[in-house]
mmCIF file of C-alpha atoms in Angstrom:
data_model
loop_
_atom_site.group_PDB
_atom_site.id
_atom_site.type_symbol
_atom_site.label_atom_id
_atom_site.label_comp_id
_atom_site.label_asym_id
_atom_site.label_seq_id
_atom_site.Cartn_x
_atom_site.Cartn_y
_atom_site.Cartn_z
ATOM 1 C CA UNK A 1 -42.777 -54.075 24.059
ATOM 2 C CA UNK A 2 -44.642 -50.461 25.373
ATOM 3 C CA UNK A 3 -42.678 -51.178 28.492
ATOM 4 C CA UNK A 4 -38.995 -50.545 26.480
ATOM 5 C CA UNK A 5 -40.385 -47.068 25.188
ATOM 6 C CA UNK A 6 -38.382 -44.399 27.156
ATOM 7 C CA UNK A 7 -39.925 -41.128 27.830
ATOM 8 C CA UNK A 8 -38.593 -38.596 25.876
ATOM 9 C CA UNK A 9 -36.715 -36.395 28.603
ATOM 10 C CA UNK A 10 -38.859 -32.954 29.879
ATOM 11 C CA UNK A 11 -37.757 -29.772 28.020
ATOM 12 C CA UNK A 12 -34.530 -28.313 29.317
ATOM 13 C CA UNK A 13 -35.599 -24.888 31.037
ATOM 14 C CA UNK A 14 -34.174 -21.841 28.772
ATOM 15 C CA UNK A 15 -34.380 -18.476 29.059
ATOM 16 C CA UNK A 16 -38.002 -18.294 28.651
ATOM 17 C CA UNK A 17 -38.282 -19.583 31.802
ATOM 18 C CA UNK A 18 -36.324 -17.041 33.721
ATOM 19 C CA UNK A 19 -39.937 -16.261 35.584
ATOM 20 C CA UNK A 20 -39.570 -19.338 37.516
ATOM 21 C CA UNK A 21 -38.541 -18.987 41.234
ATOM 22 C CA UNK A 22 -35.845 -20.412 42.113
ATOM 23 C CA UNK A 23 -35.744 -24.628 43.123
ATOM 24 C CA UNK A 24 -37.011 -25.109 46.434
ATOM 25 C CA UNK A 25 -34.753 -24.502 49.698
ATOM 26 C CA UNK A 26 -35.469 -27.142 52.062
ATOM 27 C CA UNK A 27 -38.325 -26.441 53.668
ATOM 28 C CA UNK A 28 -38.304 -22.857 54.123
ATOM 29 C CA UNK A 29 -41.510 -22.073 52.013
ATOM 30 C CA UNK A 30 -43.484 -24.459 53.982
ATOM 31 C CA UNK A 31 -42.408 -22.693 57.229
ATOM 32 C CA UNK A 32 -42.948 -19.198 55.661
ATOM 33 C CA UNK A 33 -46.554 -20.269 54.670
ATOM 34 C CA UNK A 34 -47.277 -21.674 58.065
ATOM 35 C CA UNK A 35 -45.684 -18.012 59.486
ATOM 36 C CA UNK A 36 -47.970 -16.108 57.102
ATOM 37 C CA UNK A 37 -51.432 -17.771 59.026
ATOM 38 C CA UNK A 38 -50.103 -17.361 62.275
ATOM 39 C CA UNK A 39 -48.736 -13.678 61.934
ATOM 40 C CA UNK A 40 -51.943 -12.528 60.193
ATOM 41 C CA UNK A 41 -54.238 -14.309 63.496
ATOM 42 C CA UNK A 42 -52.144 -12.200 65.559
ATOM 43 C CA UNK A 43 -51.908 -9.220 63.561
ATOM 44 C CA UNK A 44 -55.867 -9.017 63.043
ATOM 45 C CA UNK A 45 -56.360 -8.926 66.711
ATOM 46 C CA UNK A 46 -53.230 -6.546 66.949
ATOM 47 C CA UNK A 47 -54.052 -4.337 64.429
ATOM 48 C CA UNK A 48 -57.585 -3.982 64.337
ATOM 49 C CA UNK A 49 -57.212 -3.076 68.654
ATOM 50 C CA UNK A 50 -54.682 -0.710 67.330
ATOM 51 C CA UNK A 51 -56.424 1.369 64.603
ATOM 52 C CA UNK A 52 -59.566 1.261 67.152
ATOM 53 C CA UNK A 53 -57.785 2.993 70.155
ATOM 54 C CA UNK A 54 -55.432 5.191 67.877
ATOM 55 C CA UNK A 55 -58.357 6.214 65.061
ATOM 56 C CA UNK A 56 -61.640 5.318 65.897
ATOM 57 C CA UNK A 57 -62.512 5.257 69.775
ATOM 58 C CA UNK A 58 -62.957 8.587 71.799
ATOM 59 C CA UNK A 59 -62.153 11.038 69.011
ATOM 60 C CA UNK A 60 -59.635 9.108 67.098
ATOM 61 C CA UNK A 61 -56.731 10.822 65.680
ATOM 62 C CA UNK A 62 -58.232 14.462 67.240
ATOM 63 C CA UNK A 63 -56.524 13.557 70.887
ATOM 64 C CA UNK A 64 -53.237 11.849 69.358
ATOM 65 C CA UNK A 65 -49.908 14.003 70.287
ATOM 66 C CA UNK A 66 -46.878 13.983 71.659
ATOM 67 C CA UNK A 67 -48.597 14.072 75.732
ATOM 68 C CA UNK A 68 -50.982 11.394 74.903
ATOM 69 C CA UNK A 69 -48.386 8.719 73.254
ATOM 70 C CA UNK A 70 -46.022 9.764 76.653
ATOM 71 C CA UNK A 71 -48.989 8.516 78.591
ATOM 72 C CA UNK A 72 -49.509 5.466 76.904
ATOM 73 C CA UNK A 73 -45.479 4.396 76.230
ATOM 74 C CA UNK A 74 -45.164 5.194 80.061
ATOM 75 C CA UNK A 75 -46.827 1.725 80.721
ATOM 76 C CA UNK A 76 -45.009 -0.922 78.970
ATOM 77 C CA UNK A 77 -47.295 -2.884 78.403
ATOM 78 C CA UNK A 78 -47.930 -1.035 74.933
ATOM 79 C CA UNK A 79 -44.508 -0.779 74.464
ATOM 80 C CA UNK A 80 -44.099 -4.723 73.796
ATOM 81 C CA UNK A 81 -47.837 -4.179 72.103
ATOM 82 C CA UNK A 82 -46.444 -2.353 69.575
ATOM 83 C CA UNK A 83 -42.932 -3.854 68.713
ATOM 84 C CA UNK A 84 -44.785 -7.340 68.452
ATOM 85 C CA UNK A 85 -47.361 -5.444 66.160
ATOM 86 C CA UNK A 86 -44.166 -3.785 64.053
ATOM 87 C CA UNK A 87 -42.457 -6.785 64.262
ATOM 88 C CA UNK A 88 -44.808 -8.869 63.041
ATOM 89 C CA UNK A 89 -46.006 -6.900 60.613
ATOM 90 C CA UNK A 90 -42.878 -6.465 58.782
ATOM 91 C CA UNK A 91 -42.198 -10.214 58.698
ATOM 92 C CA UNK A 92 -45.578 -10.873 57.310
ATOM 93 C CA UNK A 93 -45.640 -8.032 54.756
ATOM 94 C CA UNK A 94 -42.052 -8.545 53.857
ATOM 95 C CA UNK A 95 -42.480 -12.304 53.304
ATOM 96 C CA UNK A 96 -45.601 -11.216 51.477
ATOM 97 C CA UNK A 97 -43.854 -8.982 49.212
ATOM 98 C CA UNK A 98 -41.259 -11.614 48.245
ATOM 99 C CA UNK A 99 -43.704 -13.789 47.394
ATOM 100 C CA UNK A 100 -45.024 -11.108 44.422
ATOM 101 C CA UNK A 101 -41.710 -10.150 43.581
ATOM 102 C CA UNK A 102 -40.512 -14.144 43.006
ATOM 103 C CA UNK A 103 -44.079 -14.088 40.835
ATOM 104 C CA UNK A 104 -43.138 -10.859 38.791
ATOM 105 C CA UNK A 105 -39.648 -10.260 38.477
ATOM 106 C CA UNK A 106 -39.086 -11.012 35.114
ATOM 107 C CA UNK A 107 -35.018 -11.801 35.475
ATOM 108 C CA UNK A 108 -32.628 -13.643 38.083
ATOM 109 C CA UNK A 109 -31.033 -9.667 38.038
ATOM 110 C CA UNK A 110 -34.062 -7.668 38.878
ATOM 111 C CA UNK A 111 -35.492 -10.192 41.289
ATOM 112 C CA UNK A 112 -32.039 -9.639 43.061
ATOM 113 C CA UNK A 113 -32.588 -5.983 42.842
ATOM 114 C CA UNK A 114 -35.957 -6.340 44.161
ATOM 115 C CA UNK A 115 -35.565 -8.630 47.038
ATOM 116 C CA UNK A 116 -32.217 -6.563 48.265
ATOM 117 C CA UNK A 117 -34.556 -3.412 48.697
ATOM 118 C CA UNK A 118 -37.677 -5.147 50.006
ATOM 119 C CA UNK A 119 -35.159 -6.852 52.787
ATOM 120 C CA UNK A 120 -33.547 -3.395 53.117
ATOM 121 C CA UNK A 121 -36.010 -1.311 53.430
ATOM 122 C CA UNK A 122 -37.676 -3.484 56.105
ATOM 123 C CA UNK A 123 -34.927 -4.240 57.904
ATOM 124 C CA UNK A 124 -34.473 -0.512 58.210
ATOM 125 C CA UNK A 125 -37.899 0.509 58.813
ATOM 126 C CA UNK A 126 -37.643 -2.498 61.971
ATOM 127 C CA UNK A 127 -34.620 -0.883 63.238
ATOM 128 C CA UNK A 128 -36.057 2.683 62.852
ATOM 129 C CA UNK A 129 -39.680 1.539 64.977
ATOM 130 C CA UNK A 130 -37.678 -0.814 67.460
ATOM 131 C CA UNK A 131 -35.748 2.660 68.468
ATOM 132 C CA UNK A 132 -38.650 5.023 68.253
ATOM 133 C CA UNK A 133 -40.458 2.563 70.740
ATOM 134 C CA UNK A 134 -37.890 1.886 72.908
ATOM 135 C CA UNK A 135 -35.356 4.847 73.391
ATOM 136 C CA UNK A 136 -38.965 6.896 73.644
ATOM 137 C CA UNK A 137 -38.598 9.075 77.101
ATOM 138 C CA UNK A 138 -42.053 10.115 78.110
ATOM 139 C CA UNK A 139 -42.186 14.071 78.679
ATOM 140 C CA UNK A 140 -44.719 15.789 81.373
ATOM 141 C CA UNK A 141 -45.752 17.998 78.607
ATOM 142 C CA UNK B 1 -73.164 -20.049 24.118
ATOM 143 C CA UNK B 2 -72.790 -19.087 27.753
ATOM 144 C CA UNK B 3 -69.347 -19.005 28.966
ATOM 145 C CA UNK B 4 -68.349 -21.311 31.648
ATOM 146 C CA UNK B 5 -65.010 -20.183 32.111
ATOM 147 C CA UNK B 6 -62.699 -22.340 34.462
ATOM 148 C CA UNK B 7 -63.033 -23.657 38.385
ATOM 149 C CA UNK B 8 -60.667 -20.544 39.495
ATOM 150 C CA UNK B 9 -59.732 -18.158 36.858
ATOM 151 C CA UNK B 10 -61.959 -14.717 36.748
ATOM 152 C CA UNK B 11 -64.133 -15.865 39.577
ATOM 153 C CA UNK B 12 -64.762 -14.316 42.664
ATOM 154 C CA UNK B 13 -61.732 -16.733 44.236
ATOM 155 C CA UNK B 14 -59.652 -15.215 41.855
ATOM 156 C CA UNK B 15 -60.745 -11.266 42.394
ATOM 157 C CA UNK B 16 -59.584 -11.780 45.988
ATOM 158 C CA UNK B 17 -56.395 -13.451 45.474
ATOM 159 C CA UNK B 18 -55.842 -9.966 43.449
ATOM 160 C CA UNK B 19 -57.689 -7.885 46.266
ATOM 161 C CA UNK B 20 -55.172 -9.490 48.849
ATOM 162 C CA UNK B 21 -52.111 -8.749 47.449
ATOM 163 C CA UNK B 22 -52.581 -5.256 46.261
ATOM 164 C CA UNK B 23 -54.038 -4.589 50.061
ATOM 165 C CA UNK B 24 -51.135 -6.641 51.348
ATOM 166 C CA UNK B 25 -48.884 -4.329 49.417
ATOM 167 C CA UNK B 26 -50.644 -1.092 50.102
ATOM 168 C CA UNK B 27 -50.511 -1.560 53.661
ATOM 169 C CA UNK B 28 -47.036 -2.373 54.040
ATOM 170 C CA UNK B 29 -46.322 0.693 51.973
ATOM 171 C CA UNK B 30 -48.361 2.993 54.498
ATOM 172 C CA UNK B 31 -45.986 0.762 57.154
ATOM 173 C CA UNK B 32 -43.430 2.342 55.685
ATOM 174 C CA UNK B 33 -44.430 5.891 55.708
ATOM 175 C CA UNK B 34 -45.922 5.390 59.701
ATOM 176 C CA UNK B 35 -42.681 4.205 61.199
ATOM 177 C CA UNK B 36 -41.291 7.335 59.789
ATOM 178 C CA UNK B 37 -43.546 10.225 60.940
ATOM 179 C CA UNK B 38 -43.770 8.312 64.167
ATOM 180 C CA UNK B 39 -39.900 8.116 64.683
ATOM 181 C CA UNK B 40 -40.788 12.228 64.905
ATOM 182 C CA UNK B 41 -41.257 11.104 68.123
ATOM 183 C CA UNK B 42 -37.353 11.030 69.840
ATOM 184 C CA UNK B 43 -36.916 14.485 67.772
ATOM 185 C CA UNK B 44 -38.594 16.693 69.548
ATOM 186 C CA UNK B 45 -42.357 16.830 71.139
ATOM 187 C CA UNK B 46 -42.875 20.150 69.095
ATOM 188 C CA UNK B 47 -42.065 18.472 65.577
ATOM 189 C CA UNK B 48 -44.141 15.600 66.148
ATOM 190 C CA UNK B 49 -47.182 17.573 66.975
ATOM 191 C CA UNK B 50 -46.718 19.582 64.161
ATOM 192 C CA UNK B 51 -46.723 16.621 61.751
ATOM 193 C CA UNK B 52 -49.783 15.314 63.625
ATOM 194 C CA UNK B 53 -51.524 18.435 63.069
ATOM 195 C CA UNK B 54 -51.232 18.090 59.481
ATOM 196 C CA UNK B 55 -53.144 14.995 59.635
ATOM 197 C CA UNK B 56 -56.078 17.139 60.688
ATOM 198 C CA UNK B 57 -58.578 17.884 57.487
ATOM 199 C CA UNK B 58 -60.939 15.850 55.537
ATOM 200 C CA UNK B 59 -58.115 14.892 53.066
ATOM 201 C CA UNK B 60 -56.171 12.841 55.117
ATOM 202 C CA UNK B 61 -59.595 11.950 56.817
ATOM 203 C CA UNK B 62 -60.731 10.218 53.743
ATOM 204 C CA UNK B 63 -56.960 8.909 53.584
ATOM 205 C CA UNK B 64 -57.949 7.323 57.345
ATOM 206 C CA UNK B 65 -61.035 5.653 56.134
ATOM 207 C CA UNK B 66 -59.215 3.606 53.294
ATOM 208 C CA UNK B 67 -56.979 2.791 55.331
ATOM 209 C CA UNK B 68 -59.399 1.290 57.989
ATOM 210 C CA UNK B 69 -61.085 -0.067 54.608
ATOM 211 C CA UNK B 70 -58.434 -2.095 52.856
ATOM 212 C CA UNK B 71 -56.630 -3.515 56.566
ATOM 213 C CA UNK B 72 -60.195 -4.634 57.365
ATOM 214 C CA UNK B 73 -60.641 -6.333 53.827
ATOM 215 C CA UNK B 74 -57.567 -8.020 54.390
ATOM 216 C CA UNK B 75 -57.686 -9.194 58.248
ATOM 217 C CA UNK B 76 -60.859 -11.179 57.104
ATOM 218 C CA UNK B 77 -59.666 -12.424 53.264
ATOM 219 C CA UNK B 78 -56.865 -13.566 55.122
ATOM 220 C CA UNK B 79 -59.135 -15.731 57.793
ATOM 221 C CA UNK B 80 -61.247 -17.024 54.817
ATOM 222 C CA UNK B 81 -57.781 -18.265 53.362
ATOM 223 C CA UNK B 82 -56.896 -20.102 56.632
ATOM 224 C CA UNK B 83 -60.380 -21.624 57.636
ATOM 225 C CA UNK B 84 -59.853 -22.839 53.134
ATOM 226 C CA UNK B 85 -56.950 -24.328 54.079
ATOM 227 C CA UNK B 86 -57.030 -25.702 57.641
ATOM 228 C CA UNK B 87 -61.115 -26.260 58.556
ATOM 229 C CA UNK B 88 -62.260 -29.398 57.208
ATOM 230 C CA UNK B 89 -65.344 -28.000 55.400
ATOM 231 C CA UNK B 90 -63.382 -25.347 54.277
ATOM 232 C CA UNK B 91 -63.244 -25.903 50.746
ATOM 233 C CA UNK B 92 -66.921 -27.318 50.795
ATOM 234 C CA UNK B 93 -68.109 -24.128 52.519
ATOM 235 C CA UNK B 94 -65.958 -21.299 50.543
ATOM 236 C CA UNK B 95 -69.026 -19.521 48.490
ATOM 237 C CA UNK B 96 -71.015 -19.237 52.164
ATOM 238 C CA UNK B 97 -67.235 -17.897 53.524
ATOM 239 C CA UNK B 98 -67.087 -15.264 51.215
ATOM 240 C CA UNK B 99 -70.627 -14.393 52.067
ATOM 241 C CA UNK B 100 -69.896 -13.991 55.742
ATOM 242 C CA UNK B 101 -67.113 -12.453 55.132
ATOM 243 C CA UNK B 102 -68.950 -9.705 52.731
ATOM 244 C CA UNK B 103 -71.660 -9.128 55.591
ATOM 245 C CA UNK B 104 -68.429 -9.053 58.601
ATOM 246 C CA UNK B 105 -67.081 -6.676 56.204
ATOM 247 C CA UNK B 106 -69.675 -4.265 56.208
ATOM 248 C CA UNK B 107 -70.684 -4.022 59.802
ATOM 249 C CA UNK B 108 -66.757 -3.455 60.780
ATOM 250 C CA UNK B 109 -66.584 -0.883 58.330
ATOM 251 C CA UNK B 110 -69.137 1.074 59.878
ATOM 252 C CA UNK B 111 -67.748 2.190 63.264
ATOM 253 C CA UNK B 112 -64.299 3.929 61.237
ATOM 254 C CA UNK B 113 -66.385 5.092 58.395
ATOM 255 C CA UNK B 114 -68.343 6.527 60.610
ATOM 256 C CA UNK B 115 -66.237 7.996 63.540
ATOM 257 C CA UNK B 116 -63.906 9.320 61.076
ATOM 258 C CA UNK B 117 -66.216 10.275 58.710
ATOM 259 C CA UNK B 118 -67.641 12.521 61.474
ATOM 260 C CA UNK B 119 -64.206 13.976 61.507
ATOM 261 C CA UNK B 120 -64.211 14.619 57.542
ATOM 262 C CA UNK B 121 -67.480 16.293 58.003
ATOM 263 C CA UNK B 122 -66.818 18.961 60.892
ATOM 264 C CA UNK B 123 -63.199 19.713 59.542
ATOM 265 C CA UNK B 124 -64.950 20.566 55.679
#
């Protein structure tokens, strides 16, 4: 006889659940998650080399100027350094921000709001380092 | 009665979840800001040394240092979350993790604090 009982059917989500993110898209989280672990391997090695040269190593900051980034974007090498260490940076702190806005946002509208500047302003601040770094001229200064 | 609380919430898994995201967000903030002083670059050599000079006193100095502090907190929270998730004794091992990760924490800390403390001090 249990077996005719029918569950009674889960609570319809209302409005008091507008904190949920949104149902899953395919598998897009899973990818982003595996992104976030290999981004932040690369960016430890990345970034940590970069803040050593750049702020700790032979003076730090005291011999950074215009003369002494010409000499180092003169060899390409750092030039692809640092648009993987931009680009992969923004990607992973992007992705990271969505994440805390999808926990926060407290309505479908402001989420929208949110995410639309978070994409924005990265996708700007990309744009804005991929030129710096690559229309750069070096200057015998 | 002595509180047991629960497995996660309040613990010391649950202070870094809170430490990572508010470094997370800090340092894509400063992001932010360093694309833009260094775009100074393709507007002329003499504005971007100007802007760099700035940078020299003990305010920004101390500015450097928690910098160097809060990336380095998060490069190695964020290796303790993938040896958690991936290595096998992960989970088993997280308390001695966090440990490691403490003492790691610490001695990297020293070279920026420091070199760039040594710049606070001669620039007061």
């Amino acid at each position: 006889m249990a077996a005719d009982v029918t569950p009674a059917p889960l609570p319809r989500s209302t409005s008091a659940d507008r904190r949920q993110p949104k149902p899953p898209r395919g598998n897009f989280e899973l990818y982003a998650w595996v992104f976030m672990r290999i981004s932040g391997v690369l960016l430890v090695l990345l970034v940590l080399g970069h803040f050593g040269i750049m702020h700790v190593i032979d003076g730090g900051l005291d011999r950074i100027n215009f003369a002494f980034v010409s000499g180092r974007w003169a060899n390409p090498f750092w030039r692809v350094y640092d648009f993987a260490m931009l680009t992969l940076a923004l990607l992973h702190g992007g992705n990271g921000l969505r994440v805390i806005i999808d926990d926060y946002a407290r309505t479908g509208t402001r989420r929208l709001l949110y995410q639309s500047v978070n994409a924005i302003v990265v996708g700007l601040t990309w744009a804005l380092g991929t030129l710096t770094i690559f229309a750069f001229t070096p200057q015998p200064t | 009665m002595q509180r047991l609380g629960t497995l996660y919430r309040g613990r010391e898994g649950m202070w870094t979840w809170v430490l990572h995201r508010v470094s997370g967000v800090a340092i894509l903030f400063y992001l932010f800001a360093h694309v833009v002083d260094q775009a100074l670059l393709n507007v002329s050599p003499e504005a971007y040394d100007r802007v760099i000079d700035t940078y020299r006193n003990p305010f920004v100095g101390l500015l450097e240092i928690g910098l160097a502090v809060v990336v380095i907190f998060h490069a190695l929270n964020g290796l303790r979350i993938i040896l958690f998730d991936f290595w096998s004794q992960g989970v088993a091992r997280q308390r001695q993790m966090l440990w490691v990760q403490t003492v790691l924490f610490l001695v990297l800390a020293i070279p920026p604090v420091v070199a760039i403390g040594a710049h606070v001090v001669e620039e007061l």
